[in-house]
Each structure stands twice: as C-alpha cells, then as structure tokens.
PDB file of C-alpha atoms in Angstrom:
ATOM      1  CA  UNK V 291     128.377 138.169 116.712  1.00  0.00           C
ATOM      2  CA  UNK V 292     127.329 140.885 114.687  1.00  0.00           C
ATOM      3  CA  UNK V 293     130.321 141.004 112.437  1.00  0.00           C
ATOM      4  CA  UNK V 294     129.218 137.662 111.421  1.00  0.00           C
ATOM      5  CA  UNK V 295     126.109 139.091 109.667  1.00  0.00           C
ATOM      6  CA  UNK V 296     126.471 141.651 106.940  1.00  0.00           C
ATOM      7  CA  UNK V 297     123.738 143.589 106.537  1.00  0.00           C
ATOM      8  CA  UNK V 298     124.051 143.832 102.682  1.00  0.00           C
ATOM      9  CA  UNK V 299     125.266 140.006 102.107  1.00  0.00           C
ATOM     10  CA  UNK V 300     121.449 139.731 103.810  1.00  0.00           C
ATOM     11  CA  UNK V 301     120.203 142.223 101.233  1.00  0.00           C
ATOM     12  CA  UNK V 302     121.719 140.739  97.973  1.00  0.00           C
ATOM     13  CA  UNK V 303     120.063 136.941  99.313  1.00  0.00           C
ATOM     14  CA  UNK V 304     117.200 137.784 100.002  1.00  0.00           C
ATOM     15  CA  UNK V 305     116.322 139.864  96.896  1.00  0.00           C
ATOM     16  CA  UNK V 306     118.518 136.799  95.037  1.00  0.00           C
ATOM     17  CA  UNK V 307     115.582 134.700  96.596  1.00  0.00           C
ATOM     18  CA  UNK V 308     112.844 137.145  95.793  1.00  0.00           C
ATOM     19  CA  UNK V 309     113.865 137.099  91.973  1.00  0.00           C
ATOM     20  CA  UNK V 310     114.894 132.827  91.707  1.00  0.00           C
ATOM     21  CA  UNK V 311     111.155 132.498  93.147  1.00  0.00           C
ATOM     22  CA  UNK V 312     109.577 134.919  90.775  1.00  0.00           C
ATOM     23  CA  UNK V 313     111.206 133.072  88.232  1.00  0.00           C
ATOM     24  CA  UNK V 314     110.187 129.750  89.792  1.00  0.00           C
ATOM     25  CA  UNK V 315     106.384 130.620  89.834  1.00  0.00           C
ATOM     26  CA  UNK V 316     106.911 132.093  86.561  1.00  0.00           C
ATOM     27  CA  UNK V 317     108.434 128.849  85.477  1.00  0.00           C
ATOM     28  CA  UNK V 318     105.430 126.595  87.190  1.00  0.00           C
ATOM     29  CA  UNK V 319     102.713 128.780  85.491  1.00  0.00           C
ATOM     30  CA  UNK V 320     103.994 128.890  82.388  1.00  0.00           C
ATOM     31  CA  UNK V 321     103.717 124.676  82.668  1.00  0.00           C
ATOM     32  CA  UNK V 322     100.325 124.648  84.341  1.00  0.00           C
ATOM     33  CA  UNK V 323      99.199 126.711  81.567  1.00  0.00           C
ATOM     34  CA  UNK V 324     101.119 125.629  79.044  1.00  0.00           C
ATOM     35  CA  UNK V 325      99.591 121.416  79.611  1.00  0.00           C
ATOM     36  CA  UNK V 326      96.039 123.232  79.868  1.00  0.00           C
ATOM     37  CA  UNK V 327      96.185 124.913  76.271  1.00  0.00           C
ATOM     38  CA  UNK V 328      97.732 121.292  74.980  1.00  0.00           C
ATOM     39  CA  UNK V 329      94.981 119.345  76.173  1.00  0.00           C
ATOM     40  CA  UNK V 330      92.658 122.022  75.080  1.00  0.00           C
ATOM     41  CA  UNK V 331      94.185 121.833  71.156  1.00  0.00           C
ATOM     42  CA  UNK V 332      94.708 117.297  71.674  1.00  0.00           C
ATOM     43  CA  UNK V 333      90.871 117.573  72.653  1.00  0.00           C
ATOM     44  CA  UNK V 334      90.293 119.848  69.351  1.00  0.00           C
ATOM     45  CA  UNK V 335      92.209 117.482  66.956  1.00  0.00           C
ATOM     46  CA  UNK V 336      90.704 114.342  67.963  1.00  0.00           C
ATOM     47  CA  UNK V 337      87.017 116.001  67.818  1.00  0.00           C
ATOM     48  CA  UNK V 338      87.942 117.657  64.610  1.00  0.00           C
ATOM     49  CA  UNK V 339      89.289 113.655  63.397  1.00  0.00           C
ATOM     50  CA  UNK V 340      85.878 112.141  64.518  1.00  0.00           C
ATOM     51  CA  UNK V 341      84.049 114.747  63.256  1.00  0.00           C
ATOM     52  CA  UNK V 342      86.191 113.756  59.866  1.00  0.00           C
ATOM     53  CA  UNK V 343      84.827 110.213  60.274  1.00  0.00           C
ATOM     54  CA  UNK V 344      88.813 108.985  60.720  1.00  0.00           C
ATOM     55  CA  UNK V 345      89.200 105.953  62.397  1.00  0.00           C
ATOM     56  CA  UNK V 346      89.325 105.889  66.256  1.00  0.00           C
ATOM     57  CA  UNK V 347      92.650 104.248  66.389  1.00  0.00           C
ATOM     58  CA  UNK V 348      94.101 106.972  63.673  1.00  0.00           C
ATOM     59  CA  UNK V 349      92.985 109.719  65.966  1.00  0.00           C
ATOM     60  CA  UNK V 350      94.044 108.394  69.889  1.00  0.00           C
ATOM     61  CA  UNK V 351      97.043 108.372  68.074  1.00  0.00           C
ATOM     62  CA  UNK V 352      97.533 111.507  66.313  1.00  0.00           C
ATOM     63  CA  UNK V 353      96.472 112.973  69.554  1.00  0.00           C
ATOM     64  CA  UNK V 354      99.047 111.437  71.339  1.00  0.00           C
ATOM     65  CA  UNK V 355     101.666 112.660  69.033  1.00  0.00           C
ATOM     66  CA  UNK V 356     100.088 115.999  69.430  1.00  0.00           C
ATOM     67  CA  UNK V 357     100.176 115.738  72.852  1.00  0.00           C
ATOM     68  CA  UNK V 358     103.807 114.733  73.104  1.00  0.00           C
ATOM     69  CA  UNK V 359     105.262 117.167  70.828  1.00  0.00           C
ATOM     70  CA  UNK V 360     103.156 120.318  72.560  1.00  0.00           C
ATOM     71  CA  UNK V 361     104.661 119.223  75.925  1.00  0.00           C
ATOM     72  CA  UNK V 362     107.949 119.796  74.341  1.00  0.00           C
ATOM     73  CA  UNK V 363     107.488 122.916  73.583  1.00  0.00           C
ATOM     74  CA  UNK V 364     105.640 123.592  76.696  1.00  0.00           C
ATOM     75  CA  UNK V 365     108.684 122.584  78.644  1.00  0.00           C
ATOM     76  CA  UNK V 366     110.969 123.547  76.948  1.00  0.00           C
ATOM     77  CA  UNK V 367     109.408 127.181  77.382  1.00  0.00           C
ATOM     78  CA  UNK V 368     109.031 126.656  81.135  1.00  0.00           C
ATOM     79  CA  UNK V 369     113.252 125.812  81.711  1.00  0.00           C
ATOM     80  CA  UNK V 370     113.343 129.325  79.490  1.00  0.00           C
ATOM     81  CA  UNK V 371     111.722 130.600  82.218  1.00  0.00           C
ATOM     82  CA  UNK V 372     114.016 129.580  84.578  1.00  0.00           C
ATOM     83  CA  UNK V 373     116.884 130.981  82.935  1.00  0.00           C
ATOM     84  CA  UNK V 374     118.207 127.501  81.358  1.00  0.00           C
ATOM     85  CA  UNK V 375     119.766 128.021  77.526  1.00  0.00           C
ATOM     86  CA  UNK V 376     116.316 126.558  75.249  1.00  0.00           C
ATOM     87  CA  UNK V 377     118.635 126.312  72.387  1.00  0.00           C
ATOM     88  CA  UNK V 378     120.605 123.357  73.918  1.00  0.00           C
ATOM     89  CA  UNK V 379     117.649 121.575  74.887  1.00  0.00           C
ATOM     90  CA  UNK V 380     115.566 122.067  71.343  1.00  0.00           C
ATOM     91  CA  UNK V 381     119.000 121.050  69.356  1.00  0.00           C
ATOM     92  CA  UNK V 382     118.758 117.934  71.883  1.00  0.00           C
ATOM     93  CA  UNK V 383     114.876 117.419  70.865  1.00  0.00           C
ATOM     94  CA  UNK V 384     115.821 117.744  67.428  1.00  0.00           C
ATOM     95  CA  UNK V 385     118.605 115.345  67.266  1.00  0.00           C
ATOM     96  CA  UNK V 386     116.855 112.705  69.291  1.00  0.00           C
ATOM     97  CA  UNK V 387     114.286 112.884  66.329  1.00  0.00           C
ATOM     98  CA  UNK V 388     116.478 112.331  64.065  1.00  0.00           C
ATOM     99  CA  UNK V 389     117.845 109.046  65.609  1.00  0.00           C
ATOM    100  CA  UNK V 390     114.569 107.576  66.395  1.00  0.00           C
ATOM    101  CA  UNK V 391     113.513 108.405  62.667  1.00  0.00           C
ATOM    102  CA  UNK V 392     116.378 106.934  61.287  1.00  0.00           C
ATOM    103  CA  UNK V 393     116.316 104.004  63.886  1.00  0.00           C
ATOM    104  CA  UNK V 394     112.665 103.250  62.722  1.00  0.00           C
ATOM    105  CA  UNK V 395     112.264 104.028  59.005  1.00  0.00           C
ATOM    106  CA  UNK V 396     110.928 100.925  58.136  1.00  0.00           C
ATOM    107  CA  UNK V 397     108.218 101.216  61.093  1.00  0.00           C
ATOM    108  CA  UNK V 398     107.576 104.928  60.202  1.00  0.00           C
ATOM    109  CA  UNK V 399     107.041 103.647  56.376  1.00  0.00           C
ATOM    110  CA  UNK V 400     104.577 101.218  57.586  1.00  0.00           C
ATOM    111  CA  UNK V 401     102.769 103.167  59.988  1.00  0.00           C
ATOM    112  CA  UNK V 402     102.777 105.930  57.081  1.00  0.00           C
ATOM    113  CA  UNK V 403     101.116 103.527  54.997  1.00  0.00           C
ATOM    114  CA  UNK V 404      98.922 102.243  57.308  1.00  0.00           C
ATOM    115  CA  UNK V 405      97.562 105.426  57.986  1.00  0.00           C
ATOM    116  CA  UNK V 406      96.667 106.022  54.309  1.00  0.00           C
ATOM    117  CA  UNK V 407      94.833 102.677  53.950  1.00  0.00           C
ATOM    118  CA  UNK V 408      93.030 103.244  57.327  1.00  0.00           C
ATOM    119  CA  UNK V 409      91.769 106.908  55.724  1.00  0.00           C
ATOM    120  CA  UNK V 410      91.397 106.015  51.967  1.00  0.00           C
ATOM    121  CA  UNK V 411      90.215 102.462  52.622  1.00  0.00           C
ATOM    122  CA  UNK V 412      91.631 100.815  48.858  1.00  0.00           C
ATOM    123  CA  UNK V 413      90.184  97.451  50.115  1.00  0.00           C
ATOM    124  CA  UNK V 414      88.335  96.609  53.422  1.00  0.00           C
ATOM    125  CA  UNK V 415      87.965  93.608  56.023  1.00  0.00           C
ATOM    126  CA  UNK V 416      86.614  91.101  54.180  1.00  0.00           C
ATOM    127  CA  UNK V 417      87.803  91.335  51.404  1.00  0.00           C
ATOM    128  CA  UNK V 418      90.220  89.430  48.585  1.00  0.00           C
ATOM    129  CA  UNK V 419      93.648  91.010  47.847  1.00  0.00           C
ATOM    130  CA  UNK V 420      96.937  90.292  46.316  1.00  0.00           C
ATOM    131  CA  UNK V 421     100.086  92.339  47.896  1.00  0.00           C
ATOM    132  CA  UNK V 422     103.225  92.276  49.302  1.00  0.00           C
ATOM    133  CA  UNK V 423     103.545  89.264  47.018  1.00  0.00           C
ATOM    134  CA  UNK V 424     100.611  87.677  48.827  1.00  0.00           C
ATOM    135  CA  UNK V 425      97.110  86.727  48.353  1.00  0.00           C
ATOM    136  CA  UNK V 426      94.632  86.175  50.910  1.00  0.00           C
ATOM    137  CA  UNK V 427      91.513  87.539  52.906  1.00  0.00           C
ATOM    138  CA  UNK V 428      92.083  90.652  54.872  1.00  0.00           C
ATOM    139  CA  UNK V 429      91.420  89.919  58.809  1.00  0.00           C
ATOM    140  CA  UNK V 430      92.931  93.351  59.893  1.00  0.00           C
ATOM    141  CA  UNK V 431      94.108  96.349  58.987  1.00  0.00           C
ATOM    142  CA  UNK V 432      96.023  97.337  61.757  1.00  0.00           C
ATOM    143  CA  UNK V 433      98.232 100.604  61.719  1.00  0.00           C
ATOM    144  CA  UNK V 434     101.483  98.756  60.876  1.00  0.00           C
ATOM    145  CA  UNK V 435     100.523  95.944  58.985  1.00  0.00           C
ATOM    146  CA  UNK V 436      97.727  93.878  57.691  1.00  0.00           C
ATOM    147  CA  UNK V 437      96.738  90.636  58.520  1.00  0.00           C
ATOM    148  CA  UNK V 438      95.369  88.237  55.104  1.00  0.00           C
ATOM    149  CA  UNK V 439      93.797  84.985  55.158  1.00  0.00           C
ATOM    150  CA  UNK V 440      94.985  82.423  52.355  1.00  0.00           C
ATOM    151  CA  UNK V 441      93.310  80.259  50.489  1.00  0.00           C
ATOM    152  CA  UNK V 442      94.577  77.398  52.054  1.00  0.00           C
ATOM    153  CA  UNK V 443      93.706  78.713  55.917  1.00  0.00           C
ATOM    154  CA  UNK V 444      97.141  80.415  56.770  1.00  0.00           C
ATOM    155  CA  UNK V 445      97.617  83.666  58.531  1.00  0.00           C
ATOM    156  CA  UNK V 446      99.932  85.913  57.292  1.00  0.00           C
ATOM    157  CA  UNK V 447     100.869  89.338  58.360  1.00  0.00           C
ATOM    158  CA  UNK V 448     101.926  91.765  55.400  1.00  0.00           C
ATOM    159  CA  UNK V 449     103.740  95.319  56.790  1.00  0.00           C
ATOM    160  CA  UNK V 450     101.591  97.746  55.316  1.00  0.00           C
ATOM    161  CA  UNK V 451     104.462  99.428  53.480  1.00  0.00           C
ATOM    162  CA  UNK V 452     104.815  96.502  51.100  1.00  0.00           C
ATOM    163  CA  UNK V 453     101.296  96.943  50.173  1.00  0.00           C
TER     164      UNK V 453
END
C-alpha cells in the first residue's frame, strides 16, 4: 500500500492546488473589487448627467451602457487572473460589437438622433413641426422615435434619424 502513495507526487499535487487556489482567490477579488468600482463610476456618471440637467431616461441608459462595458473589462481582467488568454476574449467582444452595430445601424442612428433631440431640445412636446415627410403636433419624444399627432387626429411615429 505504501508503494501506491508517492511523496513527490503528493507534494506536486499539493503545490498545484495551492497555486490554483491563489489564482482563484485573485480572480474572485478582481471581480468583486472591479464590480464595486464599476458601480461607483456609473453612479458618478449618472450624478454628473443629472447635475447637467440631462434627461433621466438618457442618464439611466448611458449608465447601463457604461456598466455593461465596465463589467466586460472586469470579467476579462478576472479571466486573465485565472490564466485564460484575454486577447481572444477581447477579440470576441470586439467582433460581437461590430456584428451588433452592423445589424442595428438604423436603430443606432435613431438612438443617436434621439439623444441629440433630448439634449438640444430643438422642439418640445406640444410644438407643431414638419419632419420626416410628415407634419403634426409632438406628442412624445422617445429615445428612438418621435410620436406626432397630425391635424386630422392620426398618431404617427417617426424614427428620430428621419427628423
């Protein structure tokens, strides 16, 4: 029975387990601290936007986008602590961003136009405007579309990139 237990093998296994345990603790600490810092940064961004009198919808959305991006960085850093190749993870994240951007280009342009409309307020709810090949009174200004009520009482939704 003593011949089955190799002291050198047991020492190597013990050292390997300790090293892996330390890597796991470092990755967990990186994730927890990174998430905490990301929440502080996002709270600061939202507070700065609200202090600058930005629309609450815009502040919330930009805060969520910032949190998502920061958490992607935190996860990649934690994976790096575990010894996972982070270059492939970063390349995958970049490729996914390009694919999503191309598939949503019209929606993204409407979103960008909506952000500009909310920030610069060229018109307000209740104003009569002509935009996007239609005319009417502004009922709602949403993040991707504006709702108009025409003179004959029809409700028309116009994508913001057409305004």
